[in-house]
Amino acid sequence: MNHLLNLLSAEAITALAGVATGLGVSGVISWLLGRYDKRHPAVDVDKLVQRVEELNSQIDLSTLADKLDDLNNAVIELAYLRIRERHENAMRHGWLHPNEKHVLERLYAAYHSIGGNGTGTQMIEEIRNLPSMPPGGDPTSRMCDETWEPPEHHQ
């Protein structure tokens, strides 16, 4: 009989331990899920869609497109003016430093990609064909001095 009580006790203890473990694990899981829900509330997709539609109705896309076109045209003009200015200066001096050529190549690429055309292309081709150092000059010199003249004009 003692043996039977010991067996029942062992079975009862095992069953109680299983229940306690089950309750403990489910309790921990419930607690974790509750914390997750507080930090990550459910998203109401319908409300989000409604808000996006409200915002879209407030935006006048035709006005925005016109403004972007105007801005694009202004950037084309500014890039053209800078290329023309550097082109005129380089042609007057007969050379252009490689770093300045590189900057103009990047400016021309942007100018061309947004719709700049023929005249800028002609100028960049002429700039590409210029020497990269002054005639008979120092290869490390820069064209910072706008009053520089070729050596044959000096007295």
PDB file of C-alpha atoms in Angstrom:
ATOM      1  CA  MET A   1       0.000   0.000   0.000  1.00  0.00           C
ATOM      2  CA  ASN A   2       2.823   2.340   0.806  1.00  0.00           C
ATOM      3  CA  HIS A   3       4.189   1.479  -2.531  1.00  0.00           C
ATOM      4  CA  LEU A   4       0.887   2.484  -4.183  1.00  0.00           C
ATOM      5  CA  LEU A   5       0.867   5.790  -2.269  1.00  0.00           C
ATOM      6  CA  ASN A   6       4.441   6.431  -3.337  1.00  0.00           C
ATOM      7  CA  LEU A   7       3.480   5.701  -6.941  1.00  0.00           C
ATOM      8  CA  LEU A   8       0.419   7.973  -6.754  1.00  0.00           C
ATOM      9  CA  SER A   9       2.472  10.615  -5.109  1.00  0.00           C
ATOM     10  CA  ALA A  10       5.062  10.439  -7.861  1.00  0.00           C
ATOM     11  CA  GLU A  11       2.356  10.550 -10.552  1.00  0.00           C
ATOM     12  CA  ALA A  12       0.556  13.362  -8.758  1.00  0.00           C
ATOM     13  CA  ILE A  13       3.762  15.338  -8.341  1.00  0.00           C
ATOM     14  CA  THR A  14       4.673  14.823 -12.001  1.00  0.00           C
ATOM     15  CA  ALA A  15       1.187  15.870 -13.088  1.00  0.00           C
ATOM     16  CA  LEU A  16       1.232  18.916 -10.838  1.00  0.00           C
ATOM     17  CA  ALA A  17       4.706  19.816 -12.080  1.00  0.00           C
ATOM     18  CA  GLY A  18       3.476  19.492 -15.675  1.00  0.00           C
ATOM     19  CA  VAL A  19       0.477  21.692 -14.992  1.00  0.00           C
ATOM     20  CA  ALA A  20       2.619  24.229 -13.150  1.00  0.00           C
ATOM     21  CA  THR A  21       5.158  24.238 -15.968  1.00  0.00           C
ATOM     22  CA  GLY A  22       2.396  24.582 -18.524  1.00  0.00           C
ATOM     23  CA  LEU A  23       0.849  27.434 -16.614  1.00  0.00           C
ATOM     24  CA  GLY A  24       4.252  29.023 -16.112  1.00  0.00           C
ATOM     25  CA  VAL A  25       5.185  28.869 -19.790  1.00  0.00           C
ATOM     26  CA  SER A  26       1.778  30.060 -20.921  1.00  0.00           C
ATOM     27  CA  GLY A  27       1.913  32.801 -18.299  1.00  0.00           C
ATOM     28  CA  VAL A  28       5.295  33.971 -19.583  1.00  0.00           C
ATOM     29  CA  ILE A  29       4.074  33.802 -23.181  1.00  0.00           C
ATOM     30  CA  SER A  30       0.945  35.780 -22.303  1.00  0.00           C
ATOM     31  CA  TRP A  31       3.032  38.386 -20.518  1.00  0.00           C
ATOM     32  CA  LEU A  32       5.436  38.727 -23.469  1.00  0.00           C
ATOM     33  CA  LEU A  33       2.584  39.010 -25.959  1.00  0.00           C
ATOM     34  CA  GLY A  34       0.927  41.664 -23.823  1.00  0.00           C
ATOM     35  CA  ARG A  35       4.150  43.704 -23.791  1.00  0.00           C
ATOM     36  CA  TYR A  36       4.563  43.277 -27.553  1.00  0.00           C
ATOM     37  CA  ASP A  37       0.998  44.467 -28.195  1.00  0.00           C
ATOM     38  CA  LYS A  38       1.569  47.563 -26.070  1.00  0.00           C
ATOM     39  CA  ARG A  39       4.716  48.444 -27.999  1.00  0.00           C
ATOM     40  CA  HIS A  40       3.388  47.392 -31.400  1.00  0.00           C
ATOM     41  CA  PRO A  41      -0.307  48.186 -31.535  1.00  0.00           C
ATOM     42  CA  ALA A  42      -2.296  46.704 -34.377  1.00  0.00           C
ATOM     43  CA  VAL A  43      -2.325  48.847 -37.509  1.00  0.00           C
ATOM     44  CA  ASP A  44      -5.673  49.886 -38.893  1.00  0.00           C
ATOM     45  CA  VAL A  45      -5.029  49.582 -42.622  1.00  0.00           C
ATOM     46  CA  ASP A  46      -8.343  51.179 -43.536  1.00  0.00           C
ATOM     47  CA  LYS A  47      -7.444  54.309 -41.551  1.00  0.00           C
ATOM     48  CA  LEU A  48      -4.063  54.462 -43.254  1.00  0.00           C
ATOM     49  CA  VAL A  49      -5.598  54.173 -46.720  1.00  0.00           C
ATOM     50  CA  GLN A  50      -8.134  56.877 -45.850  1.00  0.00           C
ATOM     51  CA  ARG A  51      -5.348  59.207 -44.624  1.00  0.00           C
ATOM     52  CA  VAL A  52      -3.283  58.665 -47.792  1.00  0.00           C
ATOM     53  CA  GLU A  53      -6.336  59.476 -49.914  1.00  0.00           C
ATOM     54  CA  GLU A  54      -6.922  62.662 -47.876  1.00  0.00           C
ATOM     55  CA  LEU A  55      -3.321  63.749 -48.407  1.00  0.00           C
ATOM     56  CA  ASN A  56      -3.485  62.964 -52.123  1.00  0.00           C
ATOM     57  CA  SER A  57      -6.597  65.115 -52.466  1.00  0.00           C
ATOM     58  CA  GLN A  58      -4.733  68.039 -50.870  1.00  0.00           C
ATOM     59  CA  ILE A  59      -1.873  67.901 -53.386  1.00  0.00           C
ATOM     60  CA  ASP A  60      -2.343  69.659 -56.710  1.00  0.00           C
ATOM     61  CA  LEU A  61      -0.158  67.489 -58.922  1.00  0.00           C
ATOM     62  CA  SER A  62      -0.486  69.752 -61.972  1.00  0.00           C
ATOM     63  CA  THR A  63       0.909  72.730 -60.025  1.00  0.00           C
ATOM     64  CA  LEU A  64       3.682  70.564 -58.645  1.00  0.00           C
ATOM     65  CA  ALA A  65       4.592  69.358 -62.150  1.00  0.00           C
ATOM     66  CA  ASP A  66       4.673  72.958 -63.438  1.00  0.00           C
ATOM     67  CA  LYS A  67       6.949  74.010 -60.592  1.00  0.00           C
ATOM     68  CA  LEU A  68       9.279  71.082 -61.234  1.00  0.00           C
ATOM     69  CA  ASP A  69       9.443  72.000 -64.935  1.00  0.00           C
ATOM     70  CA  ASP A  70      10.301  75.603 -64.039  1.00  0.00           C
ATOM     71  CA  LEU A  71      12.960  74.443 -61.610  1.00  0.00           C
ATOM     72  CA  ASN A  72      14.430  72.072 -64.196  1.00  0.00           C
ATOM     73  CA  ASN A  73      14.589  74.880 -66.771  1.00  0.00           C
ATOM     74  CA  ALA A  74      16.313  77.189 -64.280  1.00  0.00           C
ATOM     75  CA  VAL A  75      18.927  74.526 -63.477  1.00  0.00           C
ATOM     76  CA  ILE A  76      19.561  73.980 -67.200  1.00  0.00           C
ATOM     77  CA  GLU A  77      20.114  77.727 -67.664  1.00  0.00           C
ATOM     78  CA  LEU A  78      22.440  77.997 -64.673  1.00  0.00           C
ATOM     79  CA  ALA A  79      24.502  75.007 -65.801  1.00  0.00           C
ATOM     80  CA  TYR A  80      24.682  76.418 -69.330  1.00  0.00           C
ATOM     81  CA  LEU A  81      25.861  79.804 -68.041  1.00  0.00           C
ATOM     82  CA  ARG A  82      28.594  78.188 -65.922  1.00  0.00           C
ATOM     83  CA  ILE A  83      29.782  75.998 -68.798  1.00  0.00           C
ATOM     84  CA  ARG A  84      29.802  79.022 -71.128  1.00  0.00           C
ATOM     85  CA  GLU A  85      31.701  81.150 -68.615  1.00  0.00           C
ATOM     86  CA  ARG A  86      34.409  78.494 -68.073  1.00  0.00           C
ATOM     87  CA  HIS A  87      34.520  77.806 -71.820  1.00  0.00           C
ATOM     88  CA  GLU A  88      35.107  81.477 -72.676  1.00  0.00           C
ATOM     89  CA  ASN A  89      37.806  81.776 -70.023  1.00  0.00           C
ATOM     90  CA  ALA A  90      39.538  78.574 -71.127  1.00  0.00           C
ATOM     91  CA  MET A  91      39.420  79.537 -74.805  1.00  0.00           C
ATOM     92  CA  ARG A  92      40.877  82.952 -73.975  1.00  0.00           C
ATOM     93  CA  HIS A  93      43.744  81.333 -72.031  1.00  0.00           C
ATOM     94  CA  GLY A  94      44.163  78.419 -74.425  1.00  0.00           C
ATOM     95  CA  TRP A  95      44.137  75.714 -71.743  1.00  0.00           C
ATOM     96  CA  LEU A  96      42.194  74.324 -68.787  1.00  0.00           C
ATOM     97  CA  HIS A  97      43.496  72.490 -65.737  1.00  0.00           C
ATOM     98  CA  PRO A  98      42.493  68.774 -65.623  1.00  0.00           C
ATOM     99  CA  ASN A  99      40.591  69.213 -62.344  1.00  0.00           C
ATOM    100  CA  GLU A 100      38.542  72.020 -63.867  1.00  0.00           C
ATOM    101  CA  LYS A 101      37.862  69.861 -66.919  1.00  0.00           C
ATOM    102  CA  HIS A 102      36.658  67.093 -64.604  1.00  0.00           C
ATOM    103  CA  VAL A 103      34.268  69.453 -62.795  1.00  0.00           C
ATOM    104  CA  LEU A 104      32.916  70.699 -66.131  1.00  0.00           C
ATOM    105  CA  GLU A 105      32.452  67.122 -67.369  1.00  0.00           C
ATOM    106  CA  ARG A 106      30.285  66.362 -64.322  1.00  0.00           C
ATOM    107  CA  LEU A 107      28.342  69.612 -64.757  1.00  0.00           C
ATOM    108  CA  TYR A 108      27.828  68.896 -68.454  1.00  0.00           C
ATOM    109  CA  ALA A 109      26.629  65.327 -67.692  1.00  0.00           C
ATOM    110  CA  ALA A 110      24.007  66.716 -65.297  1.00  0.00           C
ATOM    111  CA  TYR A 111      23.089  69.512 -67.760  1.00  0.00           C
ATOM    112  CA  HIS A 112      22.661  67.019 -70.590  1.00  0.00           C
ATOM    113  CA  SER A 113      20.686  64.497 -68.480  1.00  0.00           C
ATOM    114  CA  ILE A 114      18.029  67.097 -67.598  1.00  0.00           C
ATOM    115  CA  GLY A 115      17.556  68.350 -71.133  1.00  0.00           C
ATOM    116  CA  GLY A 116      20.458  70.672 -71.945  1.00  0.00           C
ATOM    117  CA  ASN A 117      21.427  70.406 -75.593  1.00  0.00           C
ATOM    118  CA  GLY A 118      23.593  71.359 -78.573  1.00  0.00           C
ATOM    119  CA  THR A 119      25.399  74.520 -77.559  1.00  0.00           C
ATOM    120  CA  GLY A 120      26.616  73.002 -74.295  1.00  0.00           C
ATOM    121  CA  THR A 121      27.734  69.899 -76.186  1.00  0.00           C
ATOM    122  CA  GLN A 122      29.774  71.988 -78.618  1.00  0.00           C
ATOM    123  CA  MET A 123      31.442  73.857 -75.747  1.00  0.00           C
ATOM    124  CA  ILE A 124      32.328  70.714 -73.785  1.00  0.00           C
ATOM    125  CA  GLU A 125      33.879  69.169 -76.915  1.00  0.00           C
ATOM    126  CA  GLU A 126      36.075  72.273 -77.343  1.00  0.00           C
ATOM    127  CA  ILE A 127      37.026  72.117 -73.652  1.00  0.00           C
ATOM    128  CA  ARG A 128      37.980  68.440 -73.992  1.00  0.00           C
ATOM    129  CA  ASN A 129      40.320  69.311 -76.854  1.00  0.00           C
ATOM    130  CA  LEU A 130      42.175  72.050 -74.953  1.00  0.00           C
ATOM    131  CA  PRO A 131      45.618  71.403 -73.453  1.00  0.00           C
ATOM    132  CA  SER A 132      45.627  70.657 -69.729  1.00  0.00           C
ATOM    133  CA  MET A 133      48.466  73.044 -68.905  1.00  0.00           C
ATOM    134  CA  PRO A 134      49.413  76.511 -70.057  1.00  0.00           C
ATOM    135  CA  PRO A 135      51.557  76.808 -73.180  1.00  0.00           C
ATOM    136  CA  GLY A 136      55.164  76.583 -71.930  1.00  0.00           C
ATOM    137  CA  GLY A 137      53.907  76.930 -68.376  1.00  0.00           C
ATOM    138  CA  ASP A 138      53.925  75.160 -65.081  1.00  0.00           C
ATOM    139  CA  PRO A 139      51.768  71.986 -65.081  1.00  0.00           C
ATOM    140  CA  THR A 140      50.793  72.688 -61.453  1.00  0.00           C
ATOM    141  CA  SER A 141      49.446  76.181 -62.174  1.00  0.00           C
ATOM    142  CA  ARG A 142      45.760  77.002 -61.994  1.00  0.00           C
ATOM    143  CA  MET A 143      43.664  79.468 -63.990  1.00  0.00           C
ATOM    144  CA  CYS A 144      42.753  81.535 -60.958  1.00  0.00           C
ATOM    145  CA  ASP A 145      44.200  84.772 -62.322  1.00  0.00           C
ATOM    146  CA  GLU A 146      41.861  86.173 -64.963  1.00  0.00           C
ATOM    147  CA  THR A 147      44.551  88.665 -66.092  1.00  0.00           C
ATOM    148  CA  TRP A 148      47.076  85.980 -67.123  1.00  0.00           C
ATOM    149  CA  GLU A 149      48.381  86.363 -70.654  1.00  0.00           C
ATOM    150  CA  PRO A 150      50.534  84.035 -72.731  1.00  0.00           C
ATOM    151  CA  PRO A 151      54.295  84.668 -72.288  1.00  0.00           C
ATOM    152  CA  GLU A 152      54.721  86.236 -75.765  1.00  0.00           C
ATOM    153  CA  HIS A 153      52.520  89.232 -74.709  1.00  0.00           C
ATOM    154  CA  HIS A 154      54.603  90.151 -71.646  1.00  0.00           C
ATOM    155  CA  GLN A 155      57.070  93.072 -71.860  1.00  0.00           C
TER     156      GLN A 155
END
